[in-house]
Structures are given as structure tokens and as C-alpha cells.
């Protein structure tokens, strides 16, 4: 599971860069902020995106062997880049190659408005790893004139484009509707109720099959009575051939084999410089899984990965998160390479150490509590590289593995991405956001003072004790089976609620991670504001919520708002035509968070689909369109980018003959040059439709 930044609140860092002296459509990166003399943190701004950079403190201190290891794992991670593009949509690689060719060879006037709009589209495409918005998953329609596509193609090197033997006219006619027709592949991931979500989603995970057929196909795989089920469907595309439903497995020699062989090549090099035997065995197990595609091998790998807590360098690599799949089975390719931040790990470790106390004092029903919460290995990591599903838009916290039975039996690893959060906090600088939406000066002051720490703490607890808490009743299947398309939203809500319930607990002061309860109140202010109001800025007028984390946050906030109405726990105020939400009773609010946590844990433990569906549909999906309109207008005046993402550092080996004598980090790449460089260096999949 991953946790994303609550971008639009004032807490959690982020937010709100004014981003400043740049006009939104400016093309070149202007250095406008620095953390060190060498590295500009704030980079390009375009459309709804603010690009940032992050640094890798501590990399220089690594031993040569650790640097070599990091380099090999960096190459392994990057080698799978094509896979994620192709998973998201079958046309993405072809369109990417076409965009790259135009950017590199276009001979027309680059100052004309249409060309500038094309460049903005190219950036949005790269940012989203394809034609659908990275967050809303709606298809992004280019702003340049459709007729201008003809100019772009005819004035660029057509022979370098993946035209599959089509002539220019045919190729343009083929591309135009894919780019401009809003009805073709309209939605990347559809979670709409009562729709065939497999048919309605245009990700490249299923072909020619219905949701029913997919459900049937995987139901037949489950071995009754066996708790330690493999993650059926995680590493394959489901297709129908000659009337028969079957899987095309992502492995060496199978689908995506060309890229996977490169990943294996670099992983095998990494094995030779592993830090210790546990890490060596882990990397070897990952290689084995990529070779066989056998999900049992994947489980073996995950168990080894969880147990390797001593290594300084770590990588989460493979088909991991299932948010790209409306059926929550298929893992999106991602790679997050990191080194452990020894200092910052102390805070998160203090929380992890008390996991049993938090479980014992939780408001959930006694029968849903874990008697012993196992193996929570919490740490703060310093990211070295991200790829696939983790870039350029990144999580700020990760909790893996996702297999419920491994989490219960062996444990899980929870990490907070320290240097990413630091860049967000840096960029936040002087946010005008809380001044606009905060109900009174006390709230505004508190959020400014404690918002960043509150956000960090909430993230830590979400990951470390949230996802790890509670247990499923004996005989009840995993939530992807019982709660289906509501599983992710409910799981994220559950983890958020554990964090919210405890963030105003004196216990956090006692263990030395929080100076005052005011920190917890700042989190309540921010969370309610975001869930009831400000996150609406991220969706289009007329739309309802689709993304799991957004659904979860509205579900939580609007449930406590409704349930607390009689006691006036949260008050809706209109002043000068503007809406505000004011928390009148923080203690009662905490109690309400506890009640909702108890109910959602019950739903998960019992696999109660009907109650889960009704919670999500009644509180987490429908949007107050008048409020949405107001939020959009107020935000527009602030000129804040709703999303942020990162340009990656580059690892460059210093070679002497065949051996690596050092590895250097280069920071100051720009977004498009980096994308073009990646396109040259890491394109391994054939383009065919
Ligand atoms: Zn989570």
C-alpha cells in the first residue's frame, strides 16, 4: 500500500507552493529556489503540475560496494520503465515514441502557440506515464488544434516514428482519435458502481473479457480453506483466445520479457555486491520470480524481503500496487530504490515499538484485535530513484508487502520517504492556502506552526500501526475477494483512522514524538478541511470521486461531519459568500473517528461487502457540486498547482576499464531532457498494436 500526499491541505507538507515568479506555461526551467548551492528544488511548472527535485543526503557516505549496489539496482529499476506505460494503455508506448521523435526532430516554428501547447501536452503525458491523468485517470485532451497534429508529424522525422508501415496520412488518421476523441479510452480506471469496470477501464490489463469472466476465472483458482493463497492475477494480462479465458504472464520469455530480461541482468549484478547474505538471498529470489513468473516464488521473495531489515540499501521492485486495476489484482510495475535514514528512523521506530500498545487500546472490537502485532519494521528512507508507478508522482509512505497473510504471519515494512517529504516541505514555504480556507486565526496559526509535523506523524501512524492493525476473521477471504472494488478505499480509511484516533493521544507525547496535543488538533483541522472541501479542487466539475485515497478522505470527513451534526461537532459556516468548516469539539471528533474505525474494521474482519459498499457510496463518492465550484474559484485566485512530482537524480558510474571505482549523483537535469534520455536508454519493449 502506498500513501500519497494530501496535496491541498496546508499540512503534510506540501502544498502550496505559490510557485511563483513563473507563468504557468513557461517552458524553460527557471531556478527559483535552492536548498544547497548546487540543487534547485523547485523546477518546472505546467498545467496542474509543479515539478520538484529531491537530493540524496548520505549517498556520499556509502561504501564503494554500496554505491555499486545502488547503481546496479538503479539500472534494474529503470529497465522496467516501459512496462508501466504499456500497462496503463496499449497505445502509450507508441504515442510516447511519437512525442519523443517530435521533440527531437521537429523542424517547424517552435515559438508558435500550438507548438507550445504540444510541449505542455508532452510534459503532461510524461508526468502521467501515458494519455490518462495520473490521478483522475481521465483522458487528457491536448490543447493544441487537432489539425496541428498534421504539422507536427509532417515536419518531424516520420521514419523514426513507430508508424507500423502506415504512410503519414494513415498514421495521423490513426493517432488523432486516440489523442482527441474524448470517448475513446475515456477512463483509465473505472470504479463506477454497477458498471462492468473491466470493460469501462482502458488500462491494458484485460482484453476481450468481462468483469464477470474475470471474477469467475480467479474464483476458480482459489484453493478452499487455504489461507496462504498466492496473489492470483498479480503478474499477468487476462485475454480471451478462441473463446477461452487465459493469462499472459509477465516474465522472462513471456509478456514484457524483453524488459524483464534487462531487469534480471542488473539484479544479477547487484547480487554480486549485496551487503549481506539476507539481501543476497532476497535479490536472488526476485530474479527467480522474474524468470518463472510463479506467484509462489513471489511470496517466497516477499517473505525474504520483509526479513531483510539490516541492509542500508533497499529496493521495492516488481508488480506491486493494484490501484491501476479496477479488480485490484494486477500489480503495476514500480521501483523505489533507497537508503536508510538512520537519524530520522528513530521517530518512526518509537511509534513502531509501541504497536502492541496501540493495538490493545484501539477502539475496534476485541475479537478483531491482533494478540501480537508482528514485525512492524518502520523506517525513514532516503529515496535514490523512483520509476514506473512511483514516478514522477510519488508516494510519501509505503507499506509492503500487500499479501495479507504475509503481513499477519511474518510482518511488513513501513517506510516514510524522508527526502521527498523534505522537498515538499521546502517547496511549501509560504502557502497562501490555509489563509484562504482556515476558519479563524487560531486554526491558521496552529496549522502553520504544527502542520508539517502533524502530517509526518499521521503518515507514520497510517503506515506503521494503521495498515498493520486488526485481523480478518477465520474463514473470511482476503478483502479483494470480499470487498472487491471498495477494498482499497476502506483499507486506506482504516489506516487513516488509526492515525487520526491516536494523533491526539497523550501517548505520543509520552514516547517523545510530539511536543503538544496542539499538533493533533492541527491534523484534525487539516484533515477535515481537505476531506470536506479542498480536495475537490482536484476533480473536474460534474465528476464524482474515483481515486481510492480521495474517496477514503471524503468518506472519513463527511461521516464524522454527519454523525456529529446533532452535537455540532463540526460546524459549516458561510461568511462573505465563502464556506468554512469549524471544529467545535475535538474530543468528540476523536470519539467519532474511533467509532468509524471500529465499524470499518468490522467490515474488513467479516468481509461485509454490503455495509462497505454503502459506506463508500453514501459518504465517499458523491460530490457537492456547488461547493466544488466555490473551491475551484477560490483556488484559482491562489494559483497553486494541485499536483507535484519529481525530476529524478541520475546515478553516473565512474569507470576504470570494466570496473566501477565510484558513483556520482547528478541533480540538475530538466524534465523533458530527462524523459528523452530515459526514452533512449531504457526502451526495451517492442511497439505493436
Ligand atoms: Zn495506506
XYZ file of C-alpha atoms and ligand atoms in Angstrom:
690
model
C 0.000 0.000 0.000
C 1.098 3.494 -0.547
C 0.200 6.779 0.969
C 0.004 9.919 -1.073
C 0.437 13.441 -0.029
C -2.697 15.313 0.895
C -1.579 17.901 -1.505
C -4.094 20.562 -0.959
C -4.136 20.792 2.738
C -1.749 23.011 4.441
C -0.261 20.159 6.344
C 1.653 17.296 5.120
C 3.977 19.460 3.722
C 3.200 20.212 0.522
C 1.206 22.225 -0.520
C 1.014 25.103 -1.811
C 3.744 26.464 -3.468
C 2.921 29.645 -4.994
C 5.480 28.783 -7.497
C 5.881 31.977 -8.019
C 7.579 34.061 -10.329
C 6.805 31.741 -13.174
C 3.924 31.959 -15.524
C 2.169 28.620 -15.672
C 3.004 27.917 -19.256
C 6.577 28.949 -19.244
C 8.708 26.290 -20.855
C 12.168 26.584 -19.562
C 13.005 25.811 -16.024
C 13.862 28.901 -14.128
C 15.815 28.404 -10.961
C 13.691 29.986 -8.311
C 14.666 28.204 -5.158
C 17.606 26.296 -3.816
C 18.339 24.167 -0.790
C 22.016 23.968 -1.416
C 24.166 25.980 -3.758
C 24.005 23.154 -6.281
C 20.455 21.858 -6.286
C 17.320 23.691 -7.317
C 14.402 22.038 -5.566
C 11.637 23.877 -7.343
C 11.628 23.189 -11.063
C 9.175 23.450 -13.913
C 5.501 24.456 -13.590
C 2.923 23.453 -16.235
C -0.816 22.696 -16.409
C -1.841 21.423 -12.935
C 1.684 20.251 -12.110
C 4.599 21.599 -10.102
C 7.863 19.754 -10.701
C 10.377 19.486 -7.891
C 13.737 17.832 -7.316
C 14.994 15.893 -4.331
C 18.512 15.355 -3.081
C 20.098 12.182 -1.680
C 21.786 13.124 1.597
C 24.008 10.312 2.806
C 24.855 8.893 -0.608
C 28.421 10.149 -0.434
C 28.994 8.309 2.853
C 28.188 4.923 1.346
C 30.993 2.455 0.770
C 32.086 1.784 -2.799
C 30.369 -1.588 -2.650
C 27.105 0.024 -1.505
C 27.384 2.601 -4.274
C 27.892 -0.158 -6.830
C 24.889 -1.964 -5.429
C 22.828 1.219 -5.655
C 23.905 1.738 -9.254
C 23.005 -1.800 -10.351
C 19.619 -1.577 -8.632
C 19.042 1.839 -10.206
C 19.625 0.312 -13.629
C 17.392 -2.652 -12.774
C 14.586 -0.362 -11.646
C 14.785 1.917 -14.664
C 14.863 -1.045 -17.061
C 11.189 -1.736 -16.391
C 10.048 1.799 -17.252
C 8.317 0.767 -20.488
C 6.198 -1.804 -18.676
C 4.192 0.725 -16.696
C 3.452 2.789 -19.816
C 2.141 -0.311 -21.560
C 0.142 -1.487 -18.557
C -1.684 1.836 -18.453
C -2.770 1.770 -22.077
C -1.916 -0.257 -25.167
C -1.167 2.913 -27.202
C 1.084 4.623 -24.658
C 4.461 3.355 -25.902
C 3.609 4.186 -29.483
C 2.459 7.683 -28.563
C 5.470 8.202 -26.339
C 7.867 7.313 -29.125
C 5.984 9.666 -31.449
C 6.176 12.513 -28.935
C 9.884 11.860 -28.370
C 10.526 11.969 -32.113
C 8.658 15.265 -32.493
C 10.531 16.834 -29.579
C 13.840 15.735 -31.076
C 13.331 16.361 -34.785
C 10.574 18.958 -35.332
C 11.618 21.489 -37.976
C 8.689 23.941 -37.700
C 8.362 27.150 -35.670
C 8.778 26.316 -32.008
C 7.536 29.700 -30.868
C 4.056 29.340 -32.209
C 1.241 28.880 -29.735
C 0.218 25.434 -30.967
C 3.730 24.084 -30.581
C 3.951 25.439 -27.039
C 0.679 23.705 -26.271
C 2.107 20.499 -27.703
C 5.087 20.777 -25.336
C 2.722 21.202 -22.397
C 0.839 18.095 -23.540
C 4.145 16.200 -23.851
C 5.003 17.113 -20.256
C 1.579 16.074 -19.007
C 1.891 12.801 -20.926
C 5.315 12.040 -19.411
C 4.102 13.052 -15.973
C 1.184 10.639 -16.224
C 3.129 7.865 -17.968
C 0.538 7.981 -20.713
C -2.624 9.521 -22.078
C -4.669 9.403 -18.859
C -4.299 11.856 -16.000
C -2.090 10.297 -13.334
C -4.643 10.923 -10.605
C -8.144 11.286 -12.010
C -7.367 8.727 -14.779
C -9.488 10.788 -17.195
C -8.081 11.012 -20.685
C -6.156 14.255 -21.135
C -7.139 16.039 -24.333
C -4.308 18.122 -25.853
C -4.944 21.858 -26.048
C -3.336 22.297 -29.450
C -5.542 22.341 -32.522
C -6.193 18.794 -33.790
C -5.227 19.968 -37.274
C -1.808 20.922 -35.897
C -1.054 17.231 -35.358
C -0.574 17.006 -39.135
C 2.062 19.755 -38.961
C 3.829 18.138 -36.018
C 4.072 14.792 -37.768
C 4.917 16.039 -41.237
C 7.605 18.436 -40.030
C 9.324 15.788 -37.892
C 11.304 12.710 -38.908
C 8.462 10.379 -39.811
C 10.819 7.461 -40.411
C 11.768 7.460 -36.747
C 8.151 7.169 -35.652
C 6.636 3.790 -34.819
C 4.248 4.053 -37.763
C 3.979 0.292 -38.350
C 4.158 0.703 -42.125
C 1.389 3.321 -42.308
C 2.000 6.364 -44.506
C 1.810 9.847 -42.982
C -1.898 10.355 -43.688
C -2.795 6.942 -42.346
C -0.698 7.434 -39.242
C -2.260 10.815 -38.489
C -5.720 9.364 -39.033
C -4.837 6.556 -36.638
C -3.444 8.812 -33.893
C -5.918 11.659 -33.970
C -8.916 9.949 -32.376
C -6.729 8.293 -29.751
C -5.477 11.707 -28.704
C -8.519 13.893 -29.264
C -11.714 11.836 -29.145
C -12.880 12.027 -25.525
C -14.996 8.905 -25.976
C -12.132 6.611 -26.980
C -10.466 5.118 -23.886
C -12.173 7.822 -21.831
C -11.198 6.459 -18.440
C -8.032 4.731 -17.289
C -9.549 3.075 -14.239
C -13.312 2.971 -13.750
C -14.662 2.120 -10.316
C -18.218 3.176 -11.115
C -20.851 1.196 -9.246
C -22.998 -1.142 -11.293
C -20.770 -0.855 -14.357
C -18.574 -3.529 -15.906
C -15.372 -1.994 -14.539
C -13.166 -4.230 -16.663
C -14.849 -3.055 -19.862
C -15.071 0.568 -18.733
C -11.361 0.799 -17.845
C -8.889 1.290 -20.659
C -5.785 0.085 -18.881
C -4.044 -2.721 -20.746
C -4.665 -5.440 -18.173
C -7.609 -7.195 -19.772
C -8.631 -7.779 -23.359
C -11.890 -9.161 -24.669
C -13.166 -10.264 -21.256
C -15.956 -9.078 -18.984
C -15.754 -8.370 -15.278
C -17.841 -11.481 -14.656
C -15.469 -13.662 -16.635
C -12.501 -12.273 -14.738
C -14.202 -12.856 -11.387
C -15.068 -16.391 -12.429
C -11.552 -17.044 -13.713
C -9.909 -16.094 -10.415
C -12.561 -17.626 -8.218
C -11.720 -20.973 -9.759
C -8.067 -20.564 -8.757
C -8.693 -20.182 -5.059
C -7.931 -23.269 -3.015
C -10.695 -23.537 -0.414
C -9.585 -23.400 3.188
C -6.045 -22.297 2.353
C -5.115 -19.008 3.971
C -1.728 -18.593 2.312
C -3.099 -18.006 -1.186
C -0.805 -16.653 -3.876
C -1.747 -13.208 -5.212
C -3.697 -14.655 -8.133
C -3.533 -12.463 -11.182
C -0.799 -10.148 -9.914
C 1.600 -10.576 -12.848
C -0.471 -11.170 -15.943
C -2.834 -9.787 -18.528
C -6.123 -11.647 -18.953
C -7.223 -12.269 -22.530
C -9.777 -14.354 -24.342
C -8.393 -16.509 -27.124
C -10.721 -18.717 -29.161
C -13.392 -18.284 -26.512
C -11.088 -19.358 -23.720
C -10.045 -17.009 -20.892
C -6.329 -17.204 -20.174
C -3.389 -15.284 -18.729
C -0.381 -13.803 -20.498
C 2.227 -13.847 -17.758
C 4.747 -11.021 -17.289
C 8.067 -12.864 -17.024
C 11.260 -13.673 -18.828
C 10.197 -15.286 -22.084
C 6.600 -14.111 -21.578
C 4.812 -10.792 -21.943
C 7.218 -7.890 -21.156
C 10.062 -10.435 -21.331
C 12.409 -8.065 -23.178
C 12.328 -5.503 -20.361
C 12.249 -8.142 -17.631
C 15.441 -9.736 -19.007
C 17.197 -6.384 -18.598
C 15.918 -6.101 -15.030
C 17.253 -9.585 -14.348
C 20.619 -8.702 -15.900
C 21.116 -5.804 -13.475
C 19.685 -7.649 -10.464
C 22.189 -10.438 -11.043
C 24.986 -7.889 -10.999
C 23.537 -6.483 -7.767
C 23.625 -9.949 -6.212
C 27.433 -9.948 -6.567
C 27.780 -6.833 -4.373
C 24.966 -7.457 -1.876
C 25.549 -6.084 1.617
C 24.862 -9.372 3.399
C 23.510 -12.903 2.929
C 19.894 -11.929 3.650
C 19.926 -9.282 0.952
C 21.676 -11.627 -1.472
C 19.022 -14.288 -0.939
C 16.293 -11.673 -1.376
C 17.640 -10.400 -4.685
C 18.154 -13.956 -5.930
C 14.544 -14.743 -5.066
C 13.355 -11.717 -7.033
C 15.383 -12.886 -10.037
C 13.827 -16.318 -9.721
C 10.330 -14.829 -9.706
C 11.031 -12.733 -12.798
C 12.299 -15.879 -14.512
C 9.457 -18.241 -13.587
C 6.533 -15.868 -13.181
C 5.377 -18.284 -10.483
C 3.420 -16.476 -7.768
C 4.612 -18.910 -5.130
C 8.131 -17.669 -5.934
C 6.822 -14.162 -5.463
C 5.579 -14.977 -1.967
C 8.929 -16.582 -1.111
C 10.644 -13.421 -2.308
C 8.357 -11.164 -0.251
C 8.971 -13.158 2.917
C 12.742 -12.804 2.450
C 12.354 -9.109 1.629
C 10.418 -8.434 4.843
C 13.043 -10.212 6.881
C 15.927 -8.221 5.438
C 15.892 -5.248 7.773
C 19.624 -4.879 8.336
C 20.640 -3.671 4.878
C 21.266 0.022 4.347
C 20.259 -0.083 0.666
C 16.828 -1.443 -0.203
C 14.607 -1.689 -3.246
C 10.899 -2.260 -3.696
C 10.733 -3.589 -7.227
C 8.165 -5.511 -9.198
C 4.438 -5.665 -9.842
C 3.267 -4.168 -6.606
C 0.335 -1.809 -6.138
C -3.044 -2.741 -7.571
C -4.683 0.684 -7.904
C -4.340 0.513 -11.697
C -6.675 -2.451 -11.816
C -10.389 -1.975 -11.086
C -10.350 -5.612 -9.900
C -7.417 -4.915 -7.543
C -5.427 -7.915 -8.775
C -2.853 -6.725 -11.305
C 0.331 -5.197 -9.936
C 1.635 -2.048 -11.609
C 5.365 -2.046 -12.276
C 7.295 0.172 -9.913
C 10.724 0.554 -8.443
C 11.701 2.559 -5.372
C 15.400 2.446 -4.530
C 16.512 3.902 -1.214
C 18.989 4.049 1.602
C 18.036 4.047 5.247
C 17.985 7.429 7.032
C 19.412 6.383 10.371
C 18.624 9.590 12.282
C 15.033 10.113 11.209
C 14.256 6.442 11.653
C 14.318 6.966 15.403
C 10.972 8.870 15.406
C 9.106 6.312 13.367
C 10.747 3.472 15.309
C 9.402 4.953 18.547
C 5.877 4.519 17.188
C 6.561 1.052 15.785
C 7.902 -0.093 19.126
C 4.553 0.657 20.763
C 2.485 -1.156 18.122
C 1.073 -3.599 20.672
C 0.023 -0.776 22.994
C -1.796 0.951 20.141
C -3.494 -2.306 19.158
C -4.541 -3.032 22.746
C -6.017 0.458 23.246
C -7.715 0.659 19.857
C -11.498 1.251 19.767
C -12.019 -1.768 17.473
C -13.871 -4.831 18.797
C -11.723 -7.145 20.953
C -12.227 -10.080 18.586
C -10.751 -8.063 15.694
C -7.537 -7.180 17.522
C -4.254 -8.887 16.898
C -2.981 -10.613 20.042
C 0.533 -9.945 18.909
C 1.290 -7.361 16.274
C 4.272 -8.762 14.444
C 7.287 -7.468 12.652
C 6.481 -3.858 12.078
C 9.728 -2.601 10.692
C 9.388 1.108 10.425
C 11.995 3.366 8.983
C 12.573 6.609 7.221
C 14.245 6.158 3.887
C 16.132 8.460 1.602
C 14.986 7.848 -1.951
C 17.701 7.330 -4.570
C 15.494 6.621 -7.568
C 11.852 6.059 -8.435
C 10.386 4.592 -11.592
C 7.116 3.259 -13.032
C 4.087 3.658 -10.792
C 6.175 5.661 -8.296
C 7.294 8.458 -10.613
C 7.214 11.317 -11.348
C 4.250 11.417 -8.956
C 5.410 9.704 -5.802
C 4.018 8.258 -2.598
C 5.308 9.729 0.653
C 4.870 6.486 2.559
C 4.898 2.840 1.551
C 3.818 -0.271 3.425
C 4.606 -3.644 1.869
C 4.116 -6.438 1.067
C 0.415 -6.349 0.229
C -0.292 -10.035 0.884
C -2.464 -10.116 3.995
C -1.190 -13.491 5.175
C 2.464 -12.454 4.991
C 1.658 -9.279 6.907
C -0.030 -11.317 9.621
C 2.492 -14.143 9.769
C 5.829 -12.518 9.002
C 5.224 -8.777 9.173
C 5.646 -5.860 6.838
C 7.956 -2.983 6.119
C 6.711 0.549 6.574
C 8.686 3.414 5.223
C 8.356 7.135 5.112
C 10.124 8.799 2.185
C 12.071 11.378 4.157
C 13.870 13.348 1.461
C 10.729 13.517 -0.686
C 8.766 14.967 2.212
C 11.625 17.374 2.898
C 11.416 18.710 -0.653
C 7.667 19.140 -0.307
C 8.116 20.996 2.944
C 10.781 23.163 1.402
C 8.589 23.995 -1.536
C 5.619 24.735 0.667
C 7.420 27.695 2.009
C 4.751 30.335 2.205
C 1.459 28.745 1.384
C -1.467 31.095 0.903
C -3.819 28.128 1.100
C -4.549 27.913 4.813
C -5.012 31.684 4.974
C -7.801 31.346 2.431
C -9.547 28.279 3.848
C -8.779 28.411 7.573
C -11.838 29.431 9.583
C -10.126 31.551 12.216
C -6.684 32.949 13.101
C -6.072 30.327 15.813
C -6.563 27.462 13.344
C -4.427 29.187 10.733
C -1.635 29.782 13.231
C -1.740 26.216 14.543
C -1.637 24.672 11.087
C 1.273 26.872 10.100
C 3.155 26.007 13.248
C 2.459 22.280 13.537
C 1.075 21.257 10.148
C 4.265 19.717 8.767
C 4.981 17.661 11.897
C 1.305 16.659 12.135
C 1.391 15.458 8.543
C 4.573 13.459 9.116
C 3.192 11.862 12.260
C -0.101 10.984 10.638
C 1.735 9.394 7.717
C 3.925 7.430 10.111
C 0.958 6.106 12.060
C -1.062 5.372 8.930
C 1.765 3.155 7.695
C 3.290 1.750 10.848
C 0.299 0.965 13.035
C -2.643 1.644 10.674
C -2.245 -0.965 7.965
C -0.704 -3.386 10.446
C -3.636 -3.300 12.849
C -6.617 -5.641 13.110
C -7.267 -9.111 11.807
C -9.621 -10.881 9.459
C -11.931 -13.490 10.971
C -11.070 -17.125 10.385
C -12.663 -18.452 7.237
C -13.164 -14.983 5.705
C -11.323 -14.395 2.432
C -8.999 -11.508 1.665
C -10.591 -8.135 1.075
C -10.002 -8.104 -2.700
C -12.404 -11.041 -2.787
C -14.897 -9.905 -0.140
C -14.914 -6.117 -0.562
C -13.946 -6.048 -4.248
C -13.825 -2.555 -5.740
C -14.329 -0.990 -2.291
C -11.361 -2.793 -0.723
C -8.716 -0.118 -1.351
C -10.864 2.783 -0.190
C -11.876 1.007 3.013
C -8.320 -0.122 3.754
C -6.966 3.404 3.329
C -9.788 4.759 5.515
C -8.971 2.210 8.189
C -5.283 3.166 8.225
C -6.087 6.892 8.221
C -8.493 6.423 11.132
C -5.930 4.631 13.284
C -3.657 7.645 12.753
C -6.421 10.154 13.444
C -7.597 8.350 16.552
C -4.137 8.366 18.115
C -2.746 11.690 16.937
C -4.485 13.485 19.813
C -3.390 10.836 22.332
C -1.061 11.796 25.174
C 0.842 8.603 24.426
C 2.624 10.386 21.573
C 3.908 12.996 23.987
C 4.978 10.265 26.423
C 7.078 8.480 23.798
C 8.670 11.737 22.748
C 7.459 12.142 19.172
C 5.075 15.077 19.723
C 5.531 18.191 21.875
C 1.844 19.025 22.455
C -1.724 17.919 21.681
C -1.962 21.039 19.523
C -0.143 19.022 16.842
C -3.015 16.546 16.774
C -5.575 19.350 16.597
C -3.716 20.819 13.639
C -4.064 17.447 11.910
C -7.822 17.379 12.619
C -8.182 20.895 11.201
C -6.281 19.956 8.063
C -7.867 16.564 7.554
C -11.442 17.813 7.858
C -10.728 20.797 5.646
C -9.188 18.584 2.977
C -11.756 15.810 3.127
C -14.819 18.052 3.128
C -13.616 20.784 0.871
C -10.170 21.461 -0.531
C -9.508 18.149 -2.242
C -12.439 18.968 -4.519
C -10.043 21.196 -6.388
C -8.510 18.066 -7.852
C -11.551 16.885 -9.757
C -13.495 18.400 -12.624
C -16.932 20.000 -12.265
C -19.607 17.366 -12.775
C -17.361 14.492 -11.699
C -17.620 12.406 -8.563
C -14.703 10.838 -6.666
C -12.974 7.772 -8.151
C -9.500 7.559 -6.668
C -9.283 5.388 -3.550
C -7.420 7.835 -1.307
C -9.710 10.728 -2.208
C -12.769 8.560 -1.606
C -11.369 7.482 1.727
C -10.668 11.016 2.881
C -14.129 12.290 1.995
C -15.706 9.187 3.492
C -13.983 9.783 6.824
C -14.555 13.537 6.922
C -18.173 13.528 5.792
C -19.122 10.592 8.012
C -17.916 12.351 11.176
C -19.487 15.597 9.971
C -22.887 13.921 9.521
C -22.732 11.839 12.717
C -21.624 14.847 14.746
C -24.275 17.191 13.370
C -26.627 16.941 16.309
C -23.888 17.781 18.798
C -22.476 20.413 16.433
C -19.033 18.769 16.469
C -18.152 20.283 13.111
C -19.926 23.436 12.027
C -20.436 24.603 8.480
C -20.209 28.372 8.307
C -20.845 30.778 5.450
C -19.161 34.163 5.664
C -18.975 36.730 2.875
C -20.217 34.078 0.489
C -17.393 31.711 1.466
C -17.777 28.306 3.117
C -15.748 27.275 6.180
C -15.740 24.187 8.380
C -15.056 24.761 12.050
C -14.345 22.029 14.579
C -16.133 22.874 17.829
C -15.324 19.756 19.838
C -12.015 17.980 19.216
C -12.634 15.303 21.864
C -15.991 14.289 20.426
C -14.436 14.291 16.985
C -11.848 11.808 18.210
C -14.609 9.589 19.572
C -16.332 9.671 16.191
C -13.105 8.693 14.429
C -12.914 5.750 16.840
C -16.497 4.677 16.084
C -15.911 4.727 12.356
C -12.661 2.814 12.784
C -14.491 0.134 14.752
C -17.127 -0.199 12.037
C -14.669 -0.335 9.124
C -12.549 -2.899 10.956
C -15.694 -4.966 11.477
C -16.482 -4.716 7.764
C -12.976 -5.888 6.893
C -12.869 -8.635 9.512
C -16.239 -10.039 8.493
C -15.925 -9.309 4.760
C -19.217 -7.386 4.906
C -19.477 -6.166 1.299
C -22.937 -4.645 1.639
C -22.023 -2.376 4.547
C -18.698 -1.477 2.935
C -20.395 -0.532 -0.303
C -22.983 1.570 1.428
C -20.360 3.465 3.475
C -18.277 4.287 0.421
C -21.173 5.085 -1.875
C -23.025 7.218 0.695
C -20.061 9.180 2.021
C -17.043 8.744 -0.255
C -18.228 9.165 -3.811
C -20.787 11.896 -4.407
C -19.577 15.438 -4.501
C -21.349 18.669 -3.572
C -21.057 20.377 -6.958
C -21.788 23.878 -5.625
C -19.026 23.540 -3.082
C -16.708 22.151 -5.760
C -17.362 25.228 -7.884
C -16.607 27.527 -4.965
C -13.388 25.670 -4.122
C -12.231 25.885 -7.733
C -12.823 29.629 -7.785
C -11.030 30.241 -4.514
C -8.077 28.118 -5.575
C -7.854 29.718 -8.950
C -7.200 33.017 -7.269
C -4.312 31.427 -5.319
C -2.623 29.919 -8.386
C -1.393 26.775 -6.613
C -0.555 23.642 -8.569
C -2.718 20.818 -7.222
C -0.141 18.113 -8.025
C 3.582 17.763 -7.658
C 6.122 15.313 -8.855
C 9.832 14.860 -9.186
C 12.665 15.022 -11.643
C 14.952 12.134 -10.686
C 18.588 12.354 -9.733
C 20.876 10.427 -12.060
C 23.494 7.924 -10.939
C 26.647 8.044 -13.038
C 29.340 5.385 -12.593
C 32.979 6.377 -12.751
C 34.661 3.626 -14.735
C 38.209 2.408 -14.819
C 38.355 -0.233 -17.505
C 35.499 -2.581 -16.682
C 35.220 -1.728 -13.028
C 33.252 0.936 -11.240
C 35.518 2.997 -8.988
C 32.878 5.474 -7.811
C 29.275 6.505 -8.420
C 28.317 10.160 -8.711
C 24.894 11.755 -8.323
C 23.796 14.366 -10.856
C 20.821 16.512 -9.873
C 20.133 19.297 -12.227
C 18.518 17.627 -15.153
C 15.310 19.149 -16.522
C 12.084 17.272 -17.080
C 11.866 16.880 -20.856
C 15.606 16.228 -21.358
C 15.356 13.566 -18.669
C 12.364 11.943 -20.353
C 14.162 11.932 -23.717
C 17.265 10.450 -22.117
C 15.202 7.708 -20.472
C 13.497 7.064 -23.800
C 16.854 6.400 -25.409
C 18.413 4.424 -22.602
C 15.537 2.330 -21.295
C 13.294 1.463 -24.266
C 13.185 -2.298 -24.371
C 9.662 -3.267 -25.330
C 8.623 -3.717 -28.947
C 5.804 -1.455 -30.118
C 2.926 -3.335 -31.612
C -0.824 -2.957 -31.588
Zn -2.196 3.383 3.036
